[in-house]
Amino acid sequence: MTVELDKSVNQSTQMAFMIIEVMAEIGQPVGLSDLARRIGVSKVRVFRFLRTLLSLGYVLQDPETEKYRLSYKLYHLGQALADSTDILREARPVMVELRDATGFTVSFSQMEQGGMRILDMVRTEQPVVIVTRPGALLDFHASAQGKIALAFGGAKLAGTALRQWTSETSADRSAVEAEVSEVRTRGWADAPNQTLQGVTAVSAPVFDMTGDFVATLTIAGPTNTIGTPPDPRYVEALTAAARKISRNLGNTDQMT
């Protein structure tokens, strides 16, 4: 990609955070050339920002490979934010309970303009590795979380062509809209093999005290274990957990 910075605000700050976000997306040590190519700016410019981030302790460099990676300083900042956020504080114990009850990885996401952002995740050991990590942004049309947001949160499909992540991702707007209508009726959504082949996610909505949609609770695991359609036992456990978080947030409505 090629960086387009907003000239109305500080561009150095934009670039520093862009580097951090791209490194987080890559998720492994990366060389200067690869990072510069990924962002679309010169190696000299990227190196200047990396040197600053190194001095602040947000980036580390392997002396042997010379590759860069993010430090746990960022993790601790994120954890401090998570610990201070009421909704995550209410959700986390329920997420652990749901993980233990189903044996699947559990995530908690909130809606942004471009998709669903994973805020927190409770992992479990599974034959299929769930590679999605906190901070990832999931497309509305290709994720169970996104279909919930389309059904309950007023989210809109992108104006451009819908990206087909796997052979089972629906890029047909009419088909997606029809599925969203079903999701609105039954109260949960699934996305078998639609973001990652072999992995199914099942999501349910979380509402606040005013009845507004605020987040999704999701289980994810091997498609052949969760089932297509998902096993009713898992759907029941998920929706009950989502209602519990909603009640903890002051919501008194009972969804079926």
Short mmCIF file of C-alpha atoms in Angstrom, two decimals:
data_model
loop_
_atom_site.label_atom_id
_atom_site.label_comp_id
_atom_site.label_asym_id
_atom_site.label_seq_id
_atom_site.Cartn_x
_atom_site.Cartn_y
_atom_site.Cartn_z
CA MET A 1 0.00 0.00 0.00
CA THR A 2 1.01 3.64 -0.36
CA VAL A 3 0.57 5.93 2.62
CA GLU A 4 -1.75 8.92 2.26
CA LEU A 5 -1.43 11.12 5.32
CA ASP A 6 -3.95 13.67 6.51
CA LYS A 7 -2.23 17.04 6.06
CA SER A 8 -4.57 18.70 8.54
CA VAL A 9 -2.97 16.91 11.50
CA ASN A 10 0.56 16.02 12.61
CA GLN A 11 2.00 13.71 9.95
CA SER A 12 4.89 12.42 12.06
CA THR A 13 2.44 11.12 14.65
CA GLN A 14 0.39 9.50 11.88
CA MET A 15 3.46 7.78 10.48
CA ALA A 16 4.61 6.47 13.86
CA PHE A 17 1.23 4.90 14.54
CA MET A 18 1.01 3.59 10.99
CA ILE A 19 4.30 1.73 11.53
CA ILE A 20 3.04 0.29 14.81
CA GLU A 21 -0.26 -0.82 13.27
CA VAL A 22 1.42 -2.46 10.26
CA MET A 23 3.92 -4.26 12.50
CA ALA A 24 1.04 -5.50 14.65
CA GLU A 25 -0.79 -6.71 11.54
CA ILE A 26 2.32 -8.59 10.32
CA GLY A 27 2.59 -10.24 13.72
CA GLN A 28 6.23 -11.34 13.47
CA PRO A 29 9.72 -9.80 13.20
CA VAL A 30 10.08 -7.82 10.00
CA GLY A 31 13.02 -6.33 8.13
CA LEU A 32 13.36 -2.65 7.30
CA SER A 33 12.98 -3.21 3.55
CA ASP A 34 9.85 -5.33 3.91
CA LEU A 35 8.28 -2.86 6.33
CA ALA A 36 9.02 0.11 4.08
CA ARG A 37 7.60 -1.75 1.08
CA ARG A 38 4.48 -2.71 3.03
CA ILE A 39 3.83 0.91 4.04
CA GLY A 40 4.89 2.39 0.71
CA VAL A 41 7.52 4.90 1.88
CA SER A 42 11.32 5.04 1.75
CA LYS A 43 13.53 2.91 3.99
CA VAL A 44 15.24 6.08 5.24
CA ARG A 45 11.95 7.51 6.44
CA VAL A 46 10.82 4.31 8.11
CA PHE A 47 14.22 3.85 9.78
CA ARG A 48 14.00 7.34 11.31
CA PHE A 49 10.70 6.46 13.00
CA LEU A 50 11.89 3.01 14.03
CA ARG A 51 14.90 4.59 15.74
CA THR A 52 12.55 6.80 17.79
CA LEU A 53 10.28 3.87 18.67
CA LEU A 54 13.37 1.87 19.68
CA SER A 55 14.54 4.63 21.99
CA LEU A 56 11.08 4.75 23.62
CA GLY A 57 10.97 0.99 24.11
CA TYR A 58 8.00 0.30 21.87
CA VAL A 59 10.06 -1.57 19.26
CA LEU A 60 12.89 -4.07 19.68
CA GLN A 61 15.55 -5.13 17.16
CA ASP A 62 17.20 -8.54 16.94
CA PRO A 63 20.98 -7.90 16.77
CA GLU A 64 21.53 -10.99 14.61
CA THR A 65 18.74 -10.75 12.05
CA GLU A 66 18.36 -6.96 12.36
CA LYS A 67 14.61 -7.46 12.15
CA TYR A 68 12.20 -5.38 14.21
CA ARG A 69 9.28 -6.41 16.40
CA LEU A 70 6.88 -4.68 18.76
CA SER A 71 7.71 -4.87 22.47
CA TYR A 72 5.43 -5.85 25.32
CA LYS A 73 5.30 -2.21 26.36
CA LEU A 74 2.42 -1.80 23.93
CA TYR A 75 0.74 -4.89 25.35
CA HIS A 76 0.91 -3.46 28.86
CA LEU A 77 -0.62 -0.20 27.64
CA GLY A 78 -3.43 -2.11 25.96
CA GLN A 79 -3.95 -4.26 29.03
CA ALA A 80 -4.13 -1.17 31.23
CA LEU A 81 -6.79 0.24 28.91
CA ALA A 82 -8.69 -3.05 28.94
CA ASP A 83 -8.57 -3.22 32.71
CA SER A 84 -9.99 0.28 32.97
CA THR A 85 -12.84 -0.33 30.52
CA ASP A 86 -16.11 -1.33 32.17
CA ILE A 87 -17.47 -3.35 29.27
CA LEU A 88 -14.38 -5.53 29.01
CA ARG A 89 -14.23 -5.92 32.75
CA GLU A 90 -17.79 -7.26 32.68
CA ALA A 91 -17.20 -9.43 29.62
CA ARG A 92 -13.92 -11.11 30.54
CA PRO A 93 -15.18 -13.49 33.30
CA VAL A 94 -18.08 -14.58 31.09
CA MET A 95 -15.68 -15.17 28.20
CA VAL A 96 -13.58 -17.47 30.38
CA GLU A 97 -16.71 -19.35 31.46
CA LEU A 98 -17.78 -19.76 27.84
CA ARG A 99 -14.33 -20.95 26.79
CA ASP A 100 -14.34 -23.55 29.56
CA ALA A 101 -17.90 -24.66 28.77
CA THR A 102 -17.43 -25.06 24.99
CA GLY A 103 -13.71 -25.66 24.57
CA PHE A 104 -13.50 -22.96 21.88
CA THR A 105 -11.61 -19.70 21.62
CA VAL A 106 -13.84 -16.79 22.65
CA SER A 107 -13.53 -13.20 21.43
CA PHE A 108 -15.21 -9.88 22.13
CA SER A 109 -15.52 -7.29 19.38
CA GLN A 110 -16.93 -3.83 18.77
CA MET A 111 -18.12 -2.12 15.61
CA GLU A 112 -16.08 0.45 13.71
CA GLN A 113 -16.86 2.13 10.42
CA GLY A 114 -14.86 -0.37 8.39
CA GLY A 115 -15.63 -3.59 10.25
CA MET A 116 -15.54 -5.37 13.61
CA ARG A 117 -12.50 -4.78 15.81
CA ILE A 118 -11.49 -7.65 18.13
CA LEU A 119 -10.89 -6.14 21.56
CA ASP A 120 -10.20 -9.20 23.67
CA MET A 121 -9.74 -12.94 23.24
CA VAL A 122 -9.63 -15.98 25.51
CA ARG A 123 -7.84 -18.78 23.71
CA THR A 124 -7.99 -22.54 24.04
CA GLU A 125 -5.86 -25.31 22.58
CA GLN A 126 -7.44 -26.66 19.39
CA PRO A 127 -6.39 -28.82 16.42
CA VAL A 128 -7.04 -25.79 14.20
CA VAL A 129 -5.01 -22.74 15.19
CA ILE A 130 -7.06 -19.54 15.42
CA VAL A 131 -4.65 -16.99 13.97
CA THR A 132 -6.87 -13.93 14.44
CA ARG A 133 -5.60 -11.80 17.30
CA PRO A 134 -6.85 -8.82 19.33
CA GLY A 135 -6.73 -5.67 17.23
CA ALA A 136 -7.73 -7.41 14.00
CA LEU A 137 -10.46 -5.77 11.92
CA LEU A 138 -12.96 -8.20 10.37
CA ASP A 139 -15.09 -7.46 7.31
CA PHE A 140 -18.82 -7.15 7.94
CA HIS A 141 -19.84 -9.57 5.18
CA ALA A 142 -17.24 -12.28 5.86
CA SER A 143 -17.45 -12.66 9.63
CA ALA A 144 -20.06 -13.78 12.13
CA GLN A 145 -19.30 -10.63 14.12
CA GLY A 146 -19.93 -8.47 11.08
CA LYS A 147 -23.25 -10.09 10.27
CA ILE A 148 -24.40 -9.35 13.82
CA ALA A 149 -23.41 -5.71 13.35
CA LEU A 150 -25.29 -5.58 10.06
CA ALA A 151 -28.36 -7.08 11.74
CA PHE A 152 -28.38 -5.16 15.02
CA GLY A 153 -25.90 -2.31 14.85
CA GLY A 154 -26.86 -0.43 11.71
CA ALA A 155 -23.61 -1.32 9.95
CA LYS A 156 -23.52 -0.99 6.16
CA LEU A 157 -21.82 -3.10 3.53
CA ALA A 158 -18.87 -1.44 1.80
CA GLY A 159 -19.65 0.41 -1.40
CA THR A 160 -16.87 -1.44 -3.21
CA ALA A 161 -16.78 -5.09 -4.24
CA LEU A 162 -16.99 -7.48 -1.30
CA ARG A 163 -13.69 -9.24 -0.73
CA GLN A 164 -13.74 -13.02 -1.06
CA TRP A 165 -11.39 -14.31 1.65
CA THR A 166 -12.02 -17.98 0.87
CA SER A 167 -13.99 -19.95 -1.72
CA GLU A 168 -16.90 -19.97 0.74
CA THR A 169 -17.03 -16.22 1.38
CA SER A 170 -20.18 -14.76 -0.11
CA ALA A 171 -19.47 -11.73 -2.30
CA ASP A 172 -23.11 -11.54 -3.40
CA ARG A 173 -24.76 -8.56 -1.70
CA SER A 174 -28.27 -9.98 -2.06
CA ALA A 175 -27.21 -13.25 -0.44
CA VAL A 176 -25.50 -11.44 2.44
CA GLU A 177 -28.53 -9.22 3.00
CA ALA A 178 -30.83 -12.26 3.02
CA GLU A 179 -28.61 -13.96 5.60
CA VAL A 180 -28.56 -10.82 7.74
CA SER A 181 -32.35 -10.85 7.76
CA GLU A 182 -32.25 -14.40 9.13
CA VAL A 183 -29.68 -13.36 11.73
CA ARG A 184 -31.97 -10.58 12.93
CA THR A 185 -34.74 -13.12 13.46
CA ARG A 186 -32.80 -15.90 15.19
CA GLY A 187 -30.40 -13.70 17.22
CA TRP A 188 -27.05 -15.22 16.22
CA ALA A 189 -24.79 -15.53 13.18
CA ASP A 190 -22.22 -17.96 11.89
CA ALA A 191 -19.48 -17.78 9.26
CA PRO A 192 -18.25 -21.27 8.38
CA ASN A 193 -14.95 -21.16 6.44
CA GLN A 194 -15.67 -17.60 5.33
CA THR A 195 -12.69 -15.74 6.81
CA LEU A 196 -10.36 -18.72 7.18
CA GLN A 197 -10.79 -22.16 5.63
CA GLY A 198 -11.46 -24.82 8.25
CA VAL A 199 -12.57 -22.36 10.92
CA THR A 200 -16.13 -21.44 11.90
CA ALA A 201 -17.13 -18.48 14.06
CA VAL A 202 -20.50 -18.10 15.76
CA SER A 203 -21.48 -14.70 17.22
CA ALA A 204 -24.23 -13.22 19.35
CA PRO A 205 -25.02 -9.57 20.11
CA VAL A 206 -24.40 -7.76 23.39
CA PHE A 207 -26.68 -4.85 24.34
CA ASP A 208 -26.29 -2.07 26.91
CA MET A 209 -28.79 -0.74 29.44
CA THR A 210 -30.56 1.34 26.79
CA GLY A 211 -30.99 -1.65 24.49
CA ASP A 212 -28.37 -0.45 22.01
CA PHE A 213 -26.05 -2.94 20.34
CA VAL A 214 -22.53 -2.47 21.75
CA ALA A 215 -20.49 -5.59 20.98
CA THR A 216 -20.38 -9.19 19.84
CA LEU A 217 -19.43 -12.31 21.75
CA THR A 218 -17.98 -15.03 19.53
CA ILE A 219 -16.78 -18.61 19.69
CA ALA A 220 -14.42 -19.88 16.99
CA GLY A 221 -13.03 -23.31 16.27
CA PRO A 222 -12.72 -26.10 13.73
CA THR A 223 -15.67 -26.22 11.35
CA ASN A 224 -15.96 -29.99 11.64
CA THR A 225 -16.29 -29.66 15.44
CA ILE A 226 -18.67 -26.70 15.68
CA GLY A 227 -20.74 -28.01 12.79
CA THR A 228 -22.57 -26.47 9.84
CA PRO A 229 -25.08 -25.36 10.97
CA PRO A 230 -23.51 -25.05 14.41
CA ASP A 231 -24.42 -27.55 17.08
CA PRO A 232 -27.40 -26.15 19.06
CA ARG A 233 -25.50 -26.80 22.32
CA TYR A 234 -22.84 -24.29 21.32
CA VAL A 235 -25.38 -21.74 20.10
CA GLU A 236 -27.29 -22.01 23.38
CA ALA A 237 -24.12 -21.58 25.45
CA LEU A 238 -23.03 -18.59 23.36
CA THR A 239 -26.35 -16.75 23.38
CA ALA A 240 -26.79 -17.35 27.12
CA ALA A 241 -23.32 -15.89 27.75
CA ALA A 242 -24.10 -12.85 25.56
CA ARG A 243 -27.32 -12.26 27.50
CA LYS A 244 -25.39 -12.53 30.75
CA ILE A 245 -22.97 -9.81 29.68
CA SER A 246 -25.90 -7.68 28.53
CA ARG A 247 -27.56 -8.07 31.93
CA ASN A 248 -24.27 -7.15 33.61
CA LEU A 249 -24.34 -3.95 31.55
CA GLY A 250 -27.85 -3.17 32.81
CA ASN A 251 -29.93 -4.57 29.96
CA THR A 252 -33.19 -6.13 31.17
CA ASP A 253 -34.55 -7.27 27.80
CA GLN A 254 -34.49 -11.03 27.24
CA MET A 255 -33.71 -12.17 23.72
CA THR A 256 -34.61 -15.64 22.55
#
